[in-house]
PDB file of C-alpha atoms in Angstrom:
ATOM      1  CA  LEU A 156     -12.402  50.080  10.462  1.00 48.00           C
ATOM      2  CA  TYR A 157     -11.997  49.338   6.742  1.00 43.00           C
ATOM      3  CA  HIS A 158      -8.174  49.329   7.084  1.00 42.00           C
ATOM      4  CA  ALA A 159      -8.288  47.017  10.106  1.00 40.00           C
ATOM      5  CA  ALA A 160     -10.509  44.570   8.216  1.00 40.00           C
ATOM      6  CA  ALA A 161      -8.205  44.692   5.177  1.00 38.00           C
ATOM      7  CA  LEU A 162      -5.150  44.087   7.378  1.00 37.00           C
ATOM      8  CA  LEU A 163      -6.837  41.115   9.075  1.00 35.00           C
ATOM      9  CA  ALA A 164      -7.837  39.653   5.686  1.00 37.00           C
ATOM     10  CA  ALA A 165      -4.264  40.023   4.403  1.00 37.00           C
ATOM     11  CA  LEU A 166      -2.862  38.333   7.520  1.00 34.00           C
ATOM     12  CA  LEU A 167      -5.273  35.406   7.231  1.00 34.00           C
ATOM     13  CA  ALA A 168      -4.457  35.021   3.529  1.00 38.00           C
ATOM     14  CA  ALA A 169      -0.722  34.949   4.294  1.00 37.00           C
ATOM     15  CA  LEU A 170      -1.231  32.216   6.880  1.00 34.00           C
ATOM     16  CA  ALA A 171      -3.024  30.104   4.280  1.00 38.00           C
ATOM     17  CA  LEU A 172      -0.129  30.247   1.803  1.00 36.00           C
ATOM     18  CA  PRO A 173       2.060  27.166   1.424  1.00 40.00           C
ATOM     19  CA  GLY A 174       5.224  27.528   3.423  1.00 41.00           C
ATOM     20  CA  CYS A 175       3.575  29.844   5.962  1.00 39.00           C
ATOM     21  CA  THR A 176       1.643  27.130   7.743  1.00 41.00           C
ATOM     22  CA  GLU A 177       4.354  24.889   9.146  1.00 46.00           C
ATOM     23  CA  PRO A 178       6.689  26.528  11.637  1.00 41.00           C
ATOM     24  CA  ASP A 179       9.558  24.156  12.451  1.00 46.00           C
ATOM     25  CA  GLY A 180       7.795  21.125  10.974  1.00 55.00           C
ATOM     26  CA  ILE A 181       4.975  21.027  13.546  1.00 52.00           C
ATOM     27  CA  TYR A 182       2.488  19.790  10.927  1.00 56.00           C
ATOM     28  CA  THR A 183       4.982  17.161   9.792  1.00 65.00           C
ATOM     29  CA  LEU A 184       5.212  15.686  13.290  1.00 67.00           C
ATOM     30  CA  ALA A 185       1.446  15.739  13.746  1.00 64.00           C
ATOM     31  CA  ALA A 186       0.815  14.124  10.350  1.00 73.00           C
ATOM     32  CA  LEU A 187       2.766  10.940  11.093  1.00 84.00           C
ATOM     33  CA  PRO A 188       1.107   8.012  12.891  1.00 85.00           C
ATOM     34  CA  PRO A 189       1.507   8.804  16.616  1.00 85.00           C
ATOM     35  CA  ALA A 190       2.649   5.296  17.600  1.00 87.00           C
ATOM     36  CA  ILE A 191       5.879   5.588  15.588  1.00 89.00           C
ATOM     37  CA  GLY A 192       7.104   8.047  18.215  1.00 89.00           C
ATOM     38  CA  ALA A 193       8.141  11.068  16.152  1.00 89.00           C
ATOM     39  CA  GLU A 194      10.411  12.912  18.598  1.00 90.00           C
ATOM     40  CA  ALA A 195      11.766  15.912  16.723  1.00 90.00           C
ATOM     41  CA  VAL A 196      12.333  17.439  13.312  1.00 92.00           C
ATOM     42  CA  GLU A 197      16.084  17.121  12.700  1.00 93.00           C
ATOM     43  CA  PHE A 198      16.088  18.941   9.381  1.00 92.00           C
ATOM     44  CA  ALA A 199      13.485  20.964   7.515  1.00 91.00           C
ATOM     45  CA  ARG A 200      13.688  22.900   4.295  1.00 88.00           C
ATOM     46  CA  ASN A 201      10.719  24.438   2.485  1.00 84.00           C
ATOM     47  CA  GLU A 202      10.884  26.696  -0.548  1.00 81.00           C
ATOM     48  CA  THR A 203       7.974  28.503  -2.169  1.00 75.00           C
ATOM     49  CA  TRP A 204       7.925  30.079  -5.615  1.00 65.00           C
ATOM     50  CA  GLY A 205       4.911  32.248  -6.310  1.00 62.00           C
ATOM     51  CA  SER A 206       1.519  31.907  -4.685  1.00 68.00           C
ATOM     52  CA  GLY A 207      -1.981  30.893  -5.643  1.00 62.00           C
ATOM     53  CA  PRO A 208      -2.616  29.154  -8.971  1.00 63.00           C
ATOM     54  CA  GLY A 209       0.706  28.583 -10.670  1.00 58.00           C
ATOM     55  CA  GLY A 210       2.718  28.796  -7.441  1.00 61.00           C
ATOM     56  CA  THR A 211       4.770  25.819  -6.310  1.00 66.00           C
ATOM     57  CA  GLU A 212       6.301  24.586  -3.078  1.00 77.00           C
ATOM     58  CA  THR A 213       8.914  21.942  -2.350  1.00 81.00           C
ATOM     59  CA  GLY A 214       9.791  20.655   1.106  1.00 88.00           C
ATOM     60  CA  PHE A 215      11.921  18.003   2.769  1.00 93.00           C
ATOM     61  CA  HIS A 216      11.834  17.037   6.476  1.00 93.00           C
ATOM     62  CA  VAL A 217      13.796  14.497   8.494  1.00 95.00           C
ATOM     63  CA  ILE A 218      12.138  13.320  11.711  1.00 94.00           C
ATOM     64  CA  ARG A 219      13.864  11.397  14.511  1.00 95.00           C
ATOM     65  CA  LEU A 220      11.858   8.463  15.882  1.00 95.00           C
ATOM     66  CA  ALA A 221      11.826   7.096  19.406  1.00 94.00           C
ATOM     67  CA  ASP A 222      13.571   3.732  19.851  1.00 96.00           C
ATOM     68  CA  ALA A 223      10.294   2.103  20.917  1.00 94.00           C
ATOM     69  CA  GLY A 224       8.414   3.429  17.875  1.00 93.00           C
ATOM     70  CA  ALA A 225      11.092   2.310  15.428  1.00 95.00           C
ATOM     71  CA  GLU A 226      11.100  -1.129  17.078  1.00 95.00           C
ATOM     72  CA  LEU A 227       7.301  -1.417  16.733  1.00 94.00           C
ATOM     73  CA  VAL A 228       7.573  -0.612  13.022  1.00 94.00           C
ATOM     74  CA  ALA A 229      10.436  -3.062  12.480  1.00 94.00           C
ATOM     75  CA  LYS A 230       8.711  -5.926  14.323  1.00 95.00           C
ATOM     76  CA  GLY A 231       5.179  -5.307  13.067  1.00 94.00           C
ATOM     77  CA  GLY A 232       6.054  -4.638   9.440  1.00 93.00           C
ATOM     78  CA  ILE A 233       3.576  -3.451   6.855  1.00 91.00           C
ATOM     79  CA  ALA A 234       0.572  -4.927   8.704  1.00 92.00           C
ATOM     80  CA  TRP A 235       1.369  -2.844  11.798  1.00 91.00           C
ATOM     81  CA  VAL A 236       1.994   0.352   9.823  1.00 90.00           C
ATOM     82  CA  ASP A 237      -1.225  -0.092   7.815  1.00 87.00           C
ATOM     83  CA  ALA A 238      -3.220  -0.555  11.037  1.00 89.00           C
ATOM     84  CA  GLN A 239      -2.166   2.828  12.472  1.00 86.00           C
ATOM     85  CA  PRO A 240      -4.557   5.779  12.568  1.00 80.00           C
ATOM     86  CA  GLY A 241      -4.119   8.393   9.876  1.00 71.00           C
ATOM     87  CA  GLY A 242      -6.081   6.879   7.000  1.00 60.00           C
ATOM     88  CA  ARG A 243      -7.101  10.252   5.581  1.00 65.00           C
ATOM     89  CA  ILE A 244      -3.500  11.441   5.439  1.00 78.00           C
ATOM     90  CA  TRP A 245      -1.694   8.167   4.704  1.00 80.00           C
ATOM     91  CA  PRO A 246      -4.333   5.727   3.407  1.00 79.00           C
ATOM     92  CA  ASN A 247      -2.069   3.027   1.951  1.00 86.00           C
ATOM     93  CA  TRP A 248       1.445   2.104   3.008  1.00 91.00           C
ATOM     94  CA  SER A 249       3.800   0.063   0.832  1.00 94.00           C
ATOM     95  CA  GLU A 250       7.067  -1.707   1.483  1.00 96.00           C
ATOM     96  CA  THR A 251      10.366  -0.644  -0.001  1.00 97.00           C
ATOM     97  CA  PRO A 252      12.097  -0.968  -2.370  1.00 96.00           C
ATOM     98  CA  VAL A 253      10.018   1.544  -4.305  1.00 94.00           C
ATOM     99  CA  PRO A 254       9.072   0.823  -7.930  1.00 92.00           C
ATOM    100  CA  ARG A 255      11.501   1.739 -10.662  1.00 87.00           C
ATOM    101  CA  ASP A 256       9.151   4.177 -12.373  1.00 84.00           C
ATOM    102  CA  GLY A 257       8.919   7.774 -13.533  1.00 77.00           C
ATOM    103  CA  PHE A 258       7.793   9.063 -10.140  1.00 77.00           C
ATOM    104  CA  TRP A 259      10.896   7.805  -8.324  1.00 81.00           C
ATOM    105  CA  MET A 260      13.407   7.958 -11.181  1.00 77.00           C
ATOM    106  CA  GLY A 261      12.224  11.024 -13.072  1.00 74.00           C
ATOM    107  CA  ARG A 262      11.520  11.152 -16.775  1.00 64.00           C
ATOM    108  CA  PRO A 263      13.793  12.292 -19.587  1.00 67.00           C
ATOM    109  CA  ASP A 264      11.223  14.994 -20.474  1.00 63.00           C
ATOM    110  CA  SER A 265      10.858  16.302 -16.881  1.00 60.00           C
ATOM    111  CA  ALA A 266      12.605  19.402 -15.564  1.00 57.00           C
ATOM    112  CA  ALA A 267      15.203  17.308 -13.707  1.00 59.00           C
ATOM    113  CA  GLY A 268      15.647  14.566 -16.296  1.00 63.00           C
ATOM    114  CA  SER A 269      15.917  10.941 -15.254  1.00 70.00           C
ATOM    115  CA  TYR A 270      18.089   9.110 -12.736  1.00 75.00           C
ATOM    116  CA  ALA A 271      19.688   5.650 -12.892  1.00 79.00           C
ATOM    117  CA  ASP A 272      17.999   4.507  -9.651  1.00 83.00           C
ATOM    118  CA  PRO A 273      15.024   5.670  -7.579  1.00 85.00           C
ATOM    119  CA  THR A 274      15.982   8.807  -5.654  1.00 84.00           C
ATOM    120  CA  VAL A 275      14.338  11.514  -3.565  1.00 89.00           C
ATOM    121  CA  ASN A 276      15.858  14.137  -5.864  1.00 85.00           C
ATOM    122  CA  ALA A 277      13.792  12.840  -8.810  1.00 83.00           C
ATOM    123  CA  VAL A 278      10.690  13.640  -6.735  1.00 83.00           C
ATOM    124  CA  LEU A 279      11.859  16.979  -5.355  1.00 84.00           C
ATOM    125  CA  ASP A 280      13.209  18.255  -8.694  1.00 80.00           C
ATOM    126  CA  ARG A 281      10.265  16.995 -10.744  1.00 73.00           C
ATOM    127  CA  TYR A 282       9.019  20.487 -11.663  1.00 65.00           C
ATOM    128  CA  GLY A 283      12.406  22.212 -11.681  1.00 59.00           C
ATOM    129  CA  PHE A 284      11.967  23.703  -8.215  1.00 67.00           C
ATOM    130  CA  GLY A 285      13.937  21.395  -5.941  1.00 74.00           C
ATOM    131  CA  VAL A 286      15.382  22.187  -2.547  1.00 83.00           C
ATOM    132  CA  ASP A 287      18.958  21.800  -1.408  1.00 85.00           C
ATOM    133  CA  VAL A 288      19.041  18.616   0.679  1.00 90.00           C
ATOM    134  CA  PRO A 289      22.316  17.798   2.451  1.00 93.00           C
ATOM    135  CA  GLU A 290      23.973  14.784   0.871  1.00 94.00           C
ATOM    136  CA  ASP A 291      23.920  12.691   4.060  1.00 96.00           C
ATOM    137  CA  HIS A 292      20.107  12.965   4.192  1.00 95.00           C
ATOM    138  CA  SER A 293      19.529  12.253   0.502  1.00 93.00           C
ATOM    139  CA  LEU A 294      21.928   9.275   0.536  1.00 96.00           C
ATOM    140  CA  ALA A 295      20.294   7.797   3.647  1.00 97.00           C
ATOM    141  CA  LEU A 296      16.828   8.134   2.134  1.00 96.00           C
ATOM    142  CA  ASP A 297      17.900   6.857  -1.294  1.00 95.00           C
ATOM    143  CA  THR A 298      19.398   3.783   0.378  1.00 96.00           C
ATOM    144  CA  ALA A 299      16.095   3.157   2.176  1.00 97.00           C
ATOM    145  CA  LEU A 300      14.062   3.681  -1.010  1.00 96.00           C
ATOM    146  CA  ASN A 301      16.111   1.025  -2.814  1.00 95.00           C
ATOM    147  CA  SER A 302      16.300  -1.556   0.009  1.00 96.00           C
ATOM    148  CA  PRO A 303      13.756  -3.690   1.867  1.00 97.00           C
ATOM    149  CA  GLY A 304      12.757  -2.853   5.440  1.00 96.00           C
ATOM    150  CA  SER A 305      11.170   0.593   5.142  1.00 97.00           C
ATOM    151  CA  TYR A 306       7.639   1.806   4.386  1.00 95.00           C
ATOM    152  CA  TYR A 307       6.262   4.644   2.276  1.00 94.00           C
ATOM    153  CA  ALA A 308       2.896   6.253   1.619  1.00 91.00           C
ATOM    154  CA  PHE A 309       1.427   9.021  -0.489  1.00 89.00           C
ATOM    155  CA  GLY A 310      -0.660  11.721   1.165  1.00 85.00           C
ATOM    156  CA  PRO A 311      -2.680  14.709   0.028  1.00 81.00           C
ATOM    157  CA  GLY A 312      -1.161  17.510  -2.014  1.00 77.00           C
ATOM    158  CA  GLY A 313       1.794  15.472  -3.197  1.00 80.00           C
ATOM    159  CA  LEU A 314       3.060  14.553   0.289  1.00 85.00           C
ATOM    160  CA  VAL A 315       5.214  11.444   0.589  1.00 91.00           C
ATOM    161  CA  ALA A 316       6.239   9.813   3.881  1.00 92.00           C
ATOM    162  CA  VAL A 317       8.938   7.193   4.337  1.00 95.00           C
ATOM    163  CA  ILE A 318       9.494   5.430   7.674  1.00 95.00           C
ATOM    164  CA  VAL A 319      12.959   3.881   8.087  1.00 97.00           C
ATOM    165  CA  PRO A 320      13.001   1.899  11.346  1.00 96.00           C
ATOM    166  CA  ALA A 321      16.633   0.768  10.942  1.00 96.00           C
ATOM    167  CA  THR A 322      17.905   4.354  11.262  1.00 97.00           C
ATOM    168  CA  ARG A 323      15.077   5.647  13.534  1.00 97.00           C
ATOM    169  CA  ARG A 324      14.091   8.223  10.922  1.00 96.00           C
ATOM    170  CA  ALA A 325      11.024   9.242   8.987  1.00 95.00           C
ATOM    171  CA  TYR A 326      11.081  11.532   5.978  1.00 95.00           C
ATOM    172  CA  VAL A 327       8.214  13.682   4.754  1.00 93.00           C
ATOM    173  CA  PHE A 328       8.656  15.516   1.471  1.00 90.00           C
ATOM    174  CA  HIS A 329       6.680  17.039  -1.392  1.00 86.00           C
ATOM    175  CA  ALA A 330       6.995  18.911  -4.658  1.00 81.00           C
ATOM    176  CA  GLY A 331       4.245  20.734  -6.435  1.00 70.00           C
TER     177      GLY A 331
END
C-alpha cells in the first residue's frame, strides 16, 4: 500500500510540472477568448529546464483562427477584444505596435542581449532558455508586433497572447 501511494504521489507531482500539463496545446486553445474561433494548434514547442524553484520553461504556440472569428476581431477592434470573456487570464488587451521597451527588445544586460526592433525572440530568450521557433513563424509575429492591426495581452505566469486577424493566427508564448 505504501508503494502504491508513493507511485500515485509521484504521478500527480509529474502532472503538475510545467511542460507536462499541456498535451498538444489543449490549454492554449482553451485559454483564448472562445469567440475568436481558435480552430487548431498549428505549431507548438515547449522546453523545460529543471523543475520546482529555479526551474524554467519556455513555450511558443501558433493557433489557426476561424475566418468568422478573425473577421470579428478585425471589425470590432480593441473594444470587441476587451469585451470578450477571459478577464482572469487576459485582463487587458492592447493594440499593436508594441512599445519599444526592454520587454520586447531585450536589454543589453539580459541573457539574449538587445534587438534593434521589438521581437518575439527578445521575450523567449530573455533568461537564456529560448526555444527554436521556425523563421516563418517568428517573422510573421514580429511583423504583427511592429504594425497596427493586431492585439496583445499579458496573462498569468508570463503568458503573452497576440491575435493577428489579418493572417487568421493567434500566438501564445512565455518564458520563465
